[in-house]
PDB file of C-alpha atoms in Angstrom:
ATOM      1  CA  SER I  11      41.689 -52.277  11.249  1.00 74.00           C
ATOM      2  CA  GLU I  12      38.930 -49.673  10.976  1.00 77.00           C
ATOM      3  CA  GLY I  13      36.121 -52.179  10.643  1.00 86.00           C
ATOM      4  CA  ILE I  14      33.822 -53.194   7.794  1.00 87.00           C
ATOM      5  CA  PHE I  15      31.093 -50.990   6.317  1.00 81.00           C
ATOM      6  CA  ILE I  16      28.091 -52.675   4.764  1.00 80.00           C
ATOM      7  CA  PHE I  17      25.678 -50.880   2.383  1.00 79.00           C
ATOM      8  CA  ASP I  18      22.281 -52.497   1.951  1.00 76.00           C
ATOM      9  CA  GLU I  19      20.477 -50.937  -1.018  1.00 73.00           C
ATOM     10  CA  LYS I  20      17.323 -52.830  -0.077  1.00 68.00           C
ATOM     11  CA  ALA I  21      17.048 -51.086   3.263  1.00 66.00           C
ATOM     12  CA  GLY I  22      14.162 -48.638   3.407  1.00 58.00           C
ATOM     13  CA  LYS I  23      14.634 -44.938   3.789  1.00 57.00           C
ATOM     14  CA  LYS I  24      14.633 -43.616   7.311  1.00 60.00           C
ATOM     15  CA  GLU I  25      11.394 -41.880   8.190  1.00 66.00           C
ATOM     16  CA  HIS I  26      11.735 -38.313   9.386  1.00 69.00           C
ATOM     17  CA  PRO I  27       9.470 -37.434  12.312  1.00 74.00           C
ATOM     18  CA  SER I  28       6.931 -34.693  11.684  1.00 84.00           C
ATOM     19  CA  PHE I  29       7.475 -31.396  13.441  1.00 92.00           C
ATOM     20  CA  ASN I  30       5.840 -28.031  13.990  1.00 92.00           C
ATOM     21  CA  THR I  31       6.769 -24.395  14.215  1.00 94.00           C
ATOM     22  CA  ILE I  32       5.465 -22.553  17.245  1.00 94.00           C
ATOM     23  CA  ILE I  33       5.222 -18.857  18.038  1.00 95.00           C
ATOM     24  CA  ARG I  34       6.689 -18.715  21.528  1.00 94.00           C
ATOM     25  CA  LYS I  35       5.861 -15.106  22.380  1.00 95.00           C
ATOM     26  CA  VAL I  36       4.730 -11.785  20.899  1.00 96.00           C
ATOM     27  CA  ILE I  37       6.033  -8.513  22.323  1.00 96.00           C
ATOM     28  CA  ASN I  38       4.423  -5.115  21.826  1.00 94.00           C
ATOM     29  CA  ASN I  39       5.770  -1.951  23.424  1.00 86.00           C
ATOM     30  CA  ASP I  40       8.080  -4.009  25.686  1.00 87.00           C
ATOM     31  CA  SER I  41       5.103  -5.999  26.977  1.00 92.00           C
ATOM     32  CA  ILE I  42       4.517  -9.692  26.318  1.00 94.00           C
ATOM     33  CA  ILE I  43       1.016  -9.950  24.885  1.00 93.00           C
ATOM     34  CA  PHE I  44       1.198 -13.617  23.921  1.00 94.00           C
ATOM     35  CA  GLY I  45       3.099 -16.340  25.743  1.00 90.00           C
ATOM     36  CA  GLY I  46       2.736 -19.232  23.342  1.00 87.00           C
ATOM     37  CA  THR I  47      -0.671 -20.673  24.276  1.00 86.00           C
ATOM     38  CA  PHE I  48      -4.293 -19.626  23.726  1.00 83.00           C
ATOM     39  CA  PHE I  49      -6.645 -20.431  26.582  1.00 80.00           C
ATOM     40  CA  GLU I  50     -10.400 -20.166  26.098  1.00 73.00           C
ATOM     41  CA  ASN I  51     -12.926 -21.444  28.641  1.00 74.00           C
ATOM     42  CA  GLY I  52     -10.145 -23.326  30.386  1.00 71.00           C
ATOM     43  CA  GLU I  53      -9.134 -25.181  27.236  1.00 75.00           C
ATOM     44  CA  VAL I  54      -5.976 -24.845  25.155  1.00 73.00           C
ATOM     45  CA  MET I  55      -6.698 -23.652  21.620  1.00 75.00           C
ATOM     46  CA  ILE I  56      -4.411 -24.669  18.767  1.00 74.00           C
ATOM     47  CA  ASN I  57      -5.412 -21.806  16.485  1.00 83.00           C
ATOM     48  CA  GLN I  58      -5.832 -18.189  17.507  1.00 90.00           C
ATOM     49  CA  PRO I  59      -9.493 -17.476  18.341  1.00 86.00           C
ATOM     50  CA  GLU I  60     -10.961 -14.305  16.861  1.00 87.00           C
ATOM     51  CA  SER I  61     -11.526 -12.958  20.363  1.00 86.00           C
ATOM     52  CA  PHE I  62      -7.748 -13.176  20.937  1.00 91.00           C
ATOM     53  CA  ILE I  63      -6.812 -10.880  18.048  1.00 94.00           C
ATOM     54  CA  PRO I  64      -5.200  -7.873  19.781  1.00 95.00           C
ATOM     55  CA  VAL I  65      -5.707  -4.268  18.718  1.00 95.00           C
ATOM     56  CA  PHE I  66      -2.733  -1.927  19.058  1.00 95.00           C
ATOM     57  CA  GLU I  67      -2.778   1.846  19.244  1.00 94.00           C
ATOM     58  CA  TYR I  68      -0.819   3.552  16.471  1.00 94.00           C
ATOM     59  CA  SER I  69       1.718   4.754  19.038  1.00 92.00           C
ATOM     60  CA  ASN I  70       2.463   1.060  19.755  1.00 92.00           C
ATOM     61  CA  ASN I  71       2.862  -0.020  16.137  1.00 94.00           C
ATOM     62  CA  SER I  72       6.021  -2.121  16.629  1.00 95.00           C
ATOM     63  CA  VAL I  73       5.747  -5.885  17.177  1.00 97.00           C
ATOM     64  CA  THR I  74       8.399  -8.557  17.831  1.00 97.00           C
ATOM     65  CA  PHE I  75       7.775 -12.266  17.266  1.00 97.00           C
ATOM     66  CA  HIS I  76       9.790 -15.113  18.830  1.00 97.00           C
ATOM     67  CA  TYR I  77       9.386 -18.546  17.293  1.00 96.00           C
ATOM     68  CA  ALA I  78      10.943 -22.038  17.413  1.00 95.00           C
ATOM     69  CA  SER I  79      10.822 -25.440  15.776  1.00 95.00           C
ATOM     70  CA  THR I  80      10.058 -28.756  17.445  1.00 93.00           C
ATOM     71  CA  TYR I  81      12.641 -30.505  15.264  1.00 93.00           C
ATOM     72  CA  TYR I  82      15.793 -31.050  17.306  1.00 90.00           C
ATOM     73  CA  ILE I  83      18.109 -32.921  14.920  1.00 88.00           C
ATOM     74  CA  GLU I  84      20.821 -30.481  13.850  1.00 89.00           C
ATOM     75  CA  GLU I  85      18.539 -27.740  15.176  1.00 89.00           C
ATOM     76  CA  ASN I  86      21.232 -25.102  14.604  1.00 92.00           C
ATOM     77  CA  GLU I  87      20.754 -25.717  10.876  1.00 93.00           C
ATOM     78  CA  THR I  88      16.989 -25.161  10.997  1.00 96.00           C
ATOM     79  CA  GLU I  89      15.883 -22.225   8.860  1.00 97.00           C
ATOM     80  CA  TYR I  90      12.735 -20.150   9.195  1.00 98.00           C
ATOM     81  CA  LEU I  91      10.617 -18.609   6.473  1.00 97.00           C
ATOM     82  CA  LEU I  92       8.638 -15.522   7.478  1.00 98.00           C
ATOM     83  CA  PHE I  93       5.770 -13.582   5.974  1.00 98.00           C
ATOM     84  CA  LEU I  94       3.735 -10.705   7.447  1.00 97.00           C
ATOM     85  CA  GLU I  95       0.502 -10.595   5.505  1.00 97.00           C
ATOM     86  CA  GLY I  96      -0.494  -6.991   4.961  1.00 96.00           C
ATOM     87  CA  TYR I  97       3.140  -5.817   4.965  1.00 96.00           C
ATOM     88  CA  ASP I  98       5.483  -8.191   3.099  1.00 96.00           C
ATOM     89  CA  GLU I  99       4.903  -8.845  -0.585  1.00 95.00           C
ATOM     90  CA  ASP I 100       6.190 -12.419  -0.368  1.00 95.00           C
ATOM     91  CA  TRP I 101       7.937 -14.851   1.963  1.00 96.00           C
ATOM     92  CA  LEU I 102      11.255 -13.483   3.189  1.00 96.00           C
ATOM     93  CA  HIS I 103      14.554 -15.262   2.576  1.00 95.00           C
ATOM     94  CA  PRO I 104      15.186 -18.160   5.003  1.00 95.00           C
ATOM     95  CA  THR I 105      16.914 -17.187   8.227  1.00 96.00           C
ATOM     96  CA  LYS I 106      18.295 -19.023  11.252  1.00 96.00           C
ATOM     97  CA  ILE I 107      17.367 -16.137  13.557  1.00 96.00           C
ATOM     98  CA  THR I 108      14.519 -17.079  15.899  1.00 96.00           C
ATOM     99  CA  PHE I 109      12.899 -13.670  16.230  1.00 97.00           C
ATOM    100  CA  LYS I 110      11.616 -10.965  13.911  1.00 97.00           C
ATOM    101  CA  GLU I 111      10.776  -7.321  14.678  1.00 97.00           C
ATOM    102  CA  TYR I 112       8.462  -5.117  12.646  1.00 97.00           C
ATOM    103  CA  THR I 113       8.513  -1.377  13.385  1.00 95.00           C
ATOM    104  CA  ASN I 114       6.427   1.622  12.332  1.00 93.00           C
ATOM    105  CA  LEU I 115       3.595  -0.455  10.901  1.00 96.00           C
ATOM    106  CA  ARG I 116       0.773   1.468   9.253  1.00 95.00           C
ATOM    107  CA  GLU I 117      -2.790   0.977  10.376  1.00 96.00           C
ATOM    108  CA  GLY I 118      -4.456  -2.210   9.167  1.00 96.00           C
ATOM    109  CA  ASP I 119      -4.992  -5.906   9.762  1.00 97.00           C
ATOM    110  CA  TYR I 120      -1.910  -8.158   9.810  1.00 98.00           C
ATOM    111  CA  THR I 121      -1.192 -11.877  10.066  1.00 97.00           C
ATOM    112  CA  PHE I 122       2.334 -13.047  10.881  1.00 97.00           C
ATOM    113  CA  LYS I 123       3.196 -16.420   9.354  1.00 97.00           C
ATOM    114  CA  VAL I 124       6.266 -18.551  10.056  1.00 97.00           C
ATOM    115  CA  LYS I 125       7.356 -22.041   9.050  1.00 96.00           C
ATOM    116  CA  ALA I 126      10.550 -24.002   9.667  1.00 97.00           C
ATOM    117  CA  LYS I 127      12.712 -25.967   7.247  1.00 96.00           C
ATOM    118  CA  ASN I 128      14.908 -28.633   8.812  1.00 94.00           C
ATOM    119  CA  VAL I 129      18.370 -29.783   7.747  1.00 91.00           C
ATOM    120  CA  TYR I 130      16.783 -32.238   5.282  1.00 91.00           C
ATOM    121  CA  GLY I 131      14.788 -29.480   3.543  1.00 92.00           C
ATOM    122  CA  ILE I 132      11.452 -30.638   4.983  1.00 93.00           C
ATOM    123  CA  GLU I 133       9.078 -27.799   5.895  1.00 94.00           C
ATOM    124  CA  SER I 134       6.708 -27.663   8.835  1.00 94.00           C
ATOM    125  CA  GLU I 135       3.141 -26.434   8.921  1.00 93.00           C
ATOM    126  CA  VAL I 136       2.650 -22.653   9.066  1.00 95.00           C
ATOM    127  CA  ALA I 137       2.117 -21.015  12.465  1.00 95.00           C
ATOM    128  CA  GLU I 138       0.066 -17.805  12.400  1.00 95.00           C
ATOM    129  CA  TYR I 139      -0.675 -14.854  14.645  1.00 96.00           C
ATOM    130  CA  SER I 140      -3.086 -12.043  13.698  1.00 97.00           C
ATOM    131  CA  PHE I 141      -3.325  -8.501  15.072  1.00 97.00           C
ATOM    132  CA  THR I 142      -4.657  -5.071  14.162  1.00 97.00           C
ATOM    133  CA  VAL I 143      -3.033  -1.638  14.277  1.00 96.00           C
ATOM    134  CA  LEU I 144      -5.383   1.312  14.718  1.00 96.00           C
ATOM    135  CA  PRO I 145      -4.844   4.475  12.661  1.00 95.00           C
ATOM    136  CA  PRO I 146      -3.519   7.660  14.278  1.00 94.00           C
ATOM    137  CA  TRP I 147      -6.195  10.164  15.314  1.00 91.00           C
ATOM    138  CA  TYR I 148      -5.598  12.276  12.201  1.00 92.00           C
ATOM    139  CA  ARG I 149      -6.407   9.300   9.939  1.00 91.00           C
ATOM    140  CA  THR I 150      -9.525   8.084  11.750  1.00 91.00           C
ATOM    141  CA  THR I 151     -13.038   8.191  10.296  1.00 90.00           C
ATOM    142  CA  TRP I 152     -13.925  11.062  12.635  1.00 92.00           C
ATOM    143  CA  ALA I 153     -10.853  12.996  11.486  1.00 94.00           C
ATOM    144  CA  TYR I 154     -11.803  12.568   7.823  1.00 94.00           C
ATOM    145  CA  LEU I 155     -15.338  13.691   8.680  1.00 95.00           C
ATOM    146  CA  GLY I 156     -13.856  16.767  10.368  1.00 95.00           C
ATOM    147  CA  TYR I 157     -11.701  17.450   7.298  1.00 95.00           C
ATOM    148  CA  LEU I 158     -14.820  17.245   5.122  1.00 96.00           C
ATOM    149  CA  ILE I 159     -16.708  19.684   7.352  1.00 96.00           C
ATOM    150  CA  LEU I 160     -13.755  22.090   7.363  1.00 96.00           C
ATOM    151  CA  PHE I 161     -13.511  21.842   3.564  1.00 96.00           C
ATOM    152  CA  ILE I 162     -17.223  22.596   3.206  1.00 96.00           C
ATOM    153  CA  LEU I 163     -16.881  25.572   5.580  1.00 96.00           C
ATOM    154  CA  PHE I 164     -13.842  26.778   3.621  1.00 96.00           C
ATOM    155  CA  VAL I 165     -15.730  26.581   0.305  1.00 96.00           C
ATOM    156  CA  TRP I 166     -18.738  28.329   1.863  1.00 96.00           C
ATOM    157  CA  LEU I 167     -16.490  31.086   3.230  1.00 96.00           C
ATOM    158  CA  VAL I 168     -14.754  31.560  -0.132  1.00 95.00           C
ATOM    159  CA  VAL I 169     -18.120  31.737  -1.929  1.00 95.00           C
ATOM    160  CA  LYS I 170     -19.460  34.131   0.707  1.00 95.00           C
ATOM    161  CA  LEU I 171     -16.453  36.467   0.453  1.00 95.00           C
ATOM    162  CA  ASN I 172     -16.510  36.301  -3.347  1.00 95.00           C
ATOM    163  CA  THR I 173     -20.242  37.072  -3.376  1.00 93.00           C
ATOM    164  CA  ARG I 174     -19.692  40.026  -1.048  1.00 93.00           C
ATOM    165  CA  ARG I 175     -16.873  41.295  -3.270  1.00 93.00           C
ATOM    166  CA  LEU I 176     -19.057  40.984  -6.373  1.00 94.00           C
ATOM    167  CA  GLN I 177     -21.892  42.789  -4.566  1.00 93.00           C
ATOM    168  CA  LYS I 178     -19.556  45.662  -3.667  1.00 93.00           C
ATOM    169  CA  ASP I 179     -18.255  45.799  -7.238  1.00 92.00           C
ATOM    170  CA  LYS I 180     -21.852  45.864  -8.466  1.00 93.00           C
ATOM    171  CA  GLU I 181     -22.751  48.677  -6.066  1.00 92.00           C
ATOM    172  CA  ARG I 182     -19.637  50.599  -7.110  1.00 92.00           C
ATOM    173  CA  LEU I 183     -20.480  50.175 -10.801  1.00 93.00           C
ATOM    174  CA  GLU I 184     -24.068  51.211 -10.159  1.00 92.00           C
ATOM    175  CA  GLY I 185     -22.766  54.329  -8.410  1.00 91.00           C
ATOM    176  CA  ILE I 186     -20.497  55.118 -11.377  1.00 92.00           C
ATOM    177  CA  VAL I 187     -23.417  54.590 -13.804  1.00 93.00           C
ATOM    178  CA  LYS I 188     -25.641  56.887 -11.730  1.00 91.00           C
ATOM    179  CA  GLU I 189     -22.878  59.479 -11.573  1.00 90.00           C
ATOM    180  CA  ARG I 190     -22.274  59.333 -15.327  1.00 92.00           C
ATOM    181  CA  THR I 191     -26.011  59.363 -15.996  1.00 90.00           C
ATOM    182  CA  ALA I 192     -26.369  62.447 -13.799  1.00 88.00           C
ATOM    183  CA  GLU I 193     -23.548  64.140 -15.740  1.00 89.00           C
ATOM    184  CA  VAL I 194     -25.209  63.278 -19.070  1.00 90.00           C
ATOM    185  CA  VAL I 195     -28.574  64.567 -17.841  1.00 89.00           C
ATOM    186  CA  LYS I 196     -26.925  67.746 -16.575  1.00 89.00           C
ATOM    187  CA  GLN I 197     -25.140  68.231 -19.923  1.00 88.00           C
ATOM    188  CA  LYS I 198     -28.414  67.611 -21.769  1.00 88.00           C
ATOM    189  CA  GLU I 199     -30.240  70.136 -19.596  1.00 87.00           C
ATOM    190  CA  GLU I 200     -27.406  72.624 -20.153  1.00 87.00           C
ATOM    191  CA  ILE I 201     -27.662  72.131 -23.925  1.00 85.00           C
ATOM    192  CA  GLU I 202     -31.426  72.446 -23.845  1.00 86.00           C
ATOM    193  CA  ARG I 203     -31.097  75.635 -21.788  1.00 87.00           C
ATOM    194  CA  LYS I 204     -28.596  77.070 -24.261  1.00 87.00           C
ATOM    195  CA  ASN I 205     -30.788  76.075 -27.201  1.00 87.00           C
ATOM    196  CA  LYS I 206     -33.772  77.779 -25.574  1.00 86.00           C
ATOM    197  CA  HIS I 207     -31.682  80.852 -24.895  1.00 84.00           C
ATOM    198  CA  ILE I 208     -30.542  80.965 -28.526  1.00 88.00           C
ATOM    199  CA  THR I 209     -34.102  80.356 -29.754  1.00 86.00           C
ATOM    200  CA  ASP I 210     -35.413  83.107 -27.506  1.00 83.00           C
ATOM    201  CA  SER I 211     -32.692  85.456 -28.732  1.00 86.00           C
ATOM    202  CA  ILE I 212     -33.581  84.717 -32.375  1.00 87.00           C
ATOM    203  CA  GLU I 213     -37.243  85.269 -31.714  1.00 82.00           C
TER     204      GLU I 213
END
Protein backbone atom coordinates (compact mmCIF):
# COMPACT_ATOMS: atom_id res chain seq x y z
CA SER A 1 0.00 0.00 0.00
CA GLU A 2 2.98 2.31 0.47
CA GLY A 3 4.56 1.53 -2.87
CA ILE A 4 7.69 -0.35 -3.93
CA PHE A 5 11.25 0.84 -3.32
CA ILE A 6 13.94 -0.26 -5.73
CA PHE A 7 17.68 -0.08 -4.93
CA ASP A 8 20.02 -0.20 -7.91
CA GLU A 9 23.59 -0.79 -6.73
CA LYS A 10 24.84 -0.16 -10.26
CA ALA A 11 23.56 3.39 -10.28
CA GLY A 12 26.35 5.96 -10.14
CA LYS A 13 26.84 8.29 -7.25
CA LYS A 14 25.12 11.63 -7.50
CA GLU A 15 27.52 14.42 -8.35
CA HIS A 16 27.59 17.31 -5.92
CA PRO A 17 27.80 20.72 -7.57
CA SER A 18 30.87 22.79 -6.75
CA PHE A 19 30.36 25.85 -4.60
CA ASN A 20 32.24 28.83 -3.21
CA THR A 21 32.46 30.85 -0.05
CA ILE A 22 32.16 34.60 -0.48
CA ILE A 23 32.94 37.47 1.86
CA ARG A 24 29.80 39.58 1.58
CA LYS A 25 30.96 42.64 3.50
CA VAL A 26 33.65 43.95 5.85
CA ILE A 27 32.77 46.50 8.53
CA ASN A 28 35.26 48.73 10.32
CA ASN A 29 34.21 51.33 12.89
CA ASP A 30 30.54 50.93 11.87
CA SER A 31 31.42 51.69 8.25
CA ILE A 32 31.19 49.20 5.39
CA ILE A 33 34.59 49.21 3.72
CA PHE A 34 33.97 46.25 1.42
CA GLY A 35 30.67 45.28 -0.17
CA GLY A 36 31.53 41.93 -1.69
CA THR A 37 33.11 42.91 -5.02
CA PHE A 38 36.46 44.38 -6.10
CA PHE A 39 36.28 46.77 -9.03
CA GLU A 40 39.46 47.86 -10.80
CA ASN A 41 39.47 49.80 -14.07
CA GLY A 42 35.80 48.98 -14.51
CA GLU A 43 36.38 45.24 -14.22
CA VAL A 44 35.36 42.86 -11.45
CA MET A 45 38.35 41.27 -9.73
CA ILE A 46 38.04 37.81 -8.19
CA ASN A 47 40.98 38.22 -5.82
CA GLN A 48 41.73 41.28 -3.72
CA PRO A 49 44.18 43.57 -5.56
CA GLU A 50 47.08 44.90 -3.51
CA SER A 51 45.81 48.44 -4.05
CA PHE A 52 42.57 47.42 -2.27
CA ILE A 53 44.26 46.39 0.98
CA PRO A 54 42.89 48.90 3.53
CA VAL A 55 44.94 50.47 6.30
CA PHE A 56 43.19 51.10 9.62
CA GLU A 57 44.21 53.52 12.34
CA TYR A 58 44.89 51.87 15.69
CA SER A 59 41.80 53.57 17.13
CA ASN A 60 39.75 51.62 14.54
CA ASN A 61 41.29 48.22 15.23
CA SER A 62 38.03 46.23 15.28
CA VAL A 63 36.82 44.46 12.13
CA THR A 64 33.67 42.42 11.41
CA PHE A 65 33.40 40.00 8.49
CA HIS A 66 30.13 38.73 6.96
CA TYR A 67 30.36 35.69 4.71
CA ALA A 68 28.11 33.15 2.95
CA SER A 69 28.19 29.97 0.92
CA THR A 70 26.81 29.44 -2.57
CA TYR A 71 25.67 25.93 -1.64
CA TYR A 72 21.93 26.00 -0.98
CA ILE A 73 21.08 22.36 -0.23
CA GLU A 74 20.39 22.12 3.51
CA GLU A 75 22.10 25.51 3.79
CA ASN A 76 21.19 25.75 7.49
CA GLU A 77 23.59 22.85 8.06
CA THR A 78 26.50 24.57 6.30
CA GLU A 79 29.45 25.16 8.61
CA TYR A 80 32.21 27.73 8.26
CA LEU A 81 35.87 27.42 9.16
CA LEU A 82 37.64 30.67 9.98
CA PHE A 83 41.25 31.74 10.33
CA LEU A 84 42.73 35.22 10.81
CA GLU A 85 46.34 35.00 9.74
CA GLY A 86 48.45 37.11 12.05
CA TYR A 87 46.07 36.57 14.98
CA ASP A 88 44.74 32.99 15.20
CA GLU A 89 47.18 30.14 15.67
CA ASP A 90 45.05 27.71 13.66
CA TRP A 91 41.65 27.33 12.02
CA LEU A 92 38.83 27.90 14.49
CA HIS A 93 36.21 25.26 15.25
CA PRO A 94 33.45 25.06 12.60
CA THR A 95 30.51 27.38 13.17
CA LYS A 96 27.15 27.99 11.53
CA ILE A 97 27.30 31.70 12.34
CA THR A 98 27.77 33.81 9.21
CA PHE A 99 29.77 36.65 10.71
CA LYS A 100 32.90 37.04 12.82
CA GLU A 101 34.12 40.07 14.79
CA TYR A 102 37.70 40.72 15.83
CA THR A 103 38.31 43.48 18.39
CA ASN A 104 41.37 45.23 19.81
CA LEU A 105 43.74 43.92 17.16
CA ARG A 106 47.39 44.85 17.57
CA GLU A 107 49.25 46.59 14.79
CA GLY A 108 50.29 44.38 11.89
CA ASP A 109 49.27 42.77 8.63
CA TYR A 110 46.28 40.40 8.68
CA THR A 111 44.52 38.10 6.22
CA PHE A 112 41.05 36.78 7.06
CA LYS A 113 40.34 33.36 5.57
CA VAL A 114 37.00 31.53 5.48
CA LYS A 115 35.78 28.34 3.85
CA ALA A 116 32.45 26.51 3.98
CA LYS A 117 31.70 22.84 4.59
CA ASN A 118 28.36 21.62 3.30
CA VAL A 119 26.06 18.97 4.78
CA TYR A 120 28.01 16.26 2.91
CA GLY A 121 31.34 17.34 4.45
CA ILE A 122 32.65 18.83 1.19
CA GLU A 123 34.70 22.01 1.64
CA SER A 124 34.77 25.03 -0.64
CA GLU A 125 37.74 27.05 -1.77
CA VAL A 126 39.12 29.59 0.72
CA ALA A 127 37.96 33.21 0.45
CA GLU A 128 40.47 35.80 1.70
CA TYR A 129 40.54 39.45 2.69
CA SER A 130 43.72 41.28 3.75
CA PHE A 131 44.11 44.48 5.78
CA THR A 132 46.64 46.34 7.90
CA VAL A 133 46.35 47.92 11.34
CA LEU A 134 48.70 50.82 12.05
CA PRO A 135 50.44 51.05 15.43
CA PRO A 136 49.40 53.67 17.99
CA TRP A 137 51.52 56.84 17.98
CA TYR A 138 53.53 55.66 20.98
CA ARG A 139 54.63 52.51 19.10
CA THR A 140 55.53 54.16 15.79
CA THR A 141 59.06 54.38 14.39
CA TRP A 142 59.16 58.10 15.21
CA ALA A 143 58.11 57.37 18.79
CA TYR A 144 60.88 54.80 19.22
CA LEU A 145 63.34 57.30 17.75
CA GLY A 146 62.11 59.86 20.29
CA TYR A 147 62.53 57.31 23.10
CA LEU A 148 66.10 56.69 21.94
CA ILE A 149 66.89 60.41 21.91
CA LEU A 150 65.37 60.85 25.37
CA PHE A 151 67.38 57.87 26.66
CA ILE A 152 70.59 59.34 25.24
CA LEU A 153 69.78 62.72 26.82
CA PHE A 154 69.02 60.99 30.13
CA VAL A 155 72.35 59.12 30.07
CA TRP A 156 74.18 62.33 29.12
CA LEU A 157 72.48 64.20 31.97
CA VAL A 158 73.32 61.46 34.49
CA VAL A 159 76.97 61.43 33.34
CA LYS A 160 77.09 65.23 33.45
CA LEU A 161 75.67 65.42 36.98
CA ASN A 162 77.93 62.59 38.16
CA THR A 163 80.96 64.31 36.63
CA ARG A 164 80.02 67.58 38.32
CA ARG A 165 79.60 65.77 41.65
CA LEU A 166 82.99 64.09 41.26
CA GLN A 167 84.56 67.45 40.37
CA LYS A 168 83.11 69.02 43.52
CA ASP A 169 84.30 66.08 45.61
CA LYS A 170 87.75 66.46 44.05
CA GLU A 171 87.80 70.20 44.80
CA ARG A 172 86.65 69.53 48.36
CA LEU A 173 89.36 66.90 48.86
CA GLU A 174 91.96 69.21 47.37
CA GLY A 175 90.85 71.90 49.82
CA ILE A 176 91.15 69.45 52.74
CA VAL A 177 94.63 68.38 51.54
CA LYS A 178 95.72 72.02 51.26
CA GLU A 179 94.31 72.75 54.71
CA ARG A 180 96.05 69.74 56.26
CA THR A 181 99.26 70.56 54.40
CA ALA A 182 99.11 74.12 55.72
CA GLU A 183 98.64 72.76 59.26
CA VAL A 184 101.62 70.41 58.85
CA VAL A 185 103.78 73.23 57.47
CA LYS A 186 102.71 75.48 60.33
CA GLN A 187 103.51 72.74 62.88
CA LYS A 188 106.88 72.16 61.21
CA GLU A 189 107.69 75.87 61.29
CA GLU A 190 106.62 75.99 64.95
CA ILE A 191 108.91 73.06 65.76
CA GLU A 192 111.78 74.60 63.83
CA ARG A 193 111.23 77.88 65.67
CA LYS A 194 111.24 76.10 69.03
CA ASN A 195 114.35 74.13 68.07
CA LYS A 196 116.11 77.35 67.08
CA HIS A 197 115.03 78.97 70.32
CA ILE A 198 116.37 76.03 72.32
CA THR A 199 119.59 75.99 70.28
CA ASP A 200 120.03 79.72 70.80
CA SER A 201 119.40 79.31 74.53
CA ILE A 202 122.03 76.54 74.75
CA GLU A 203 124.53 78.60 72.85
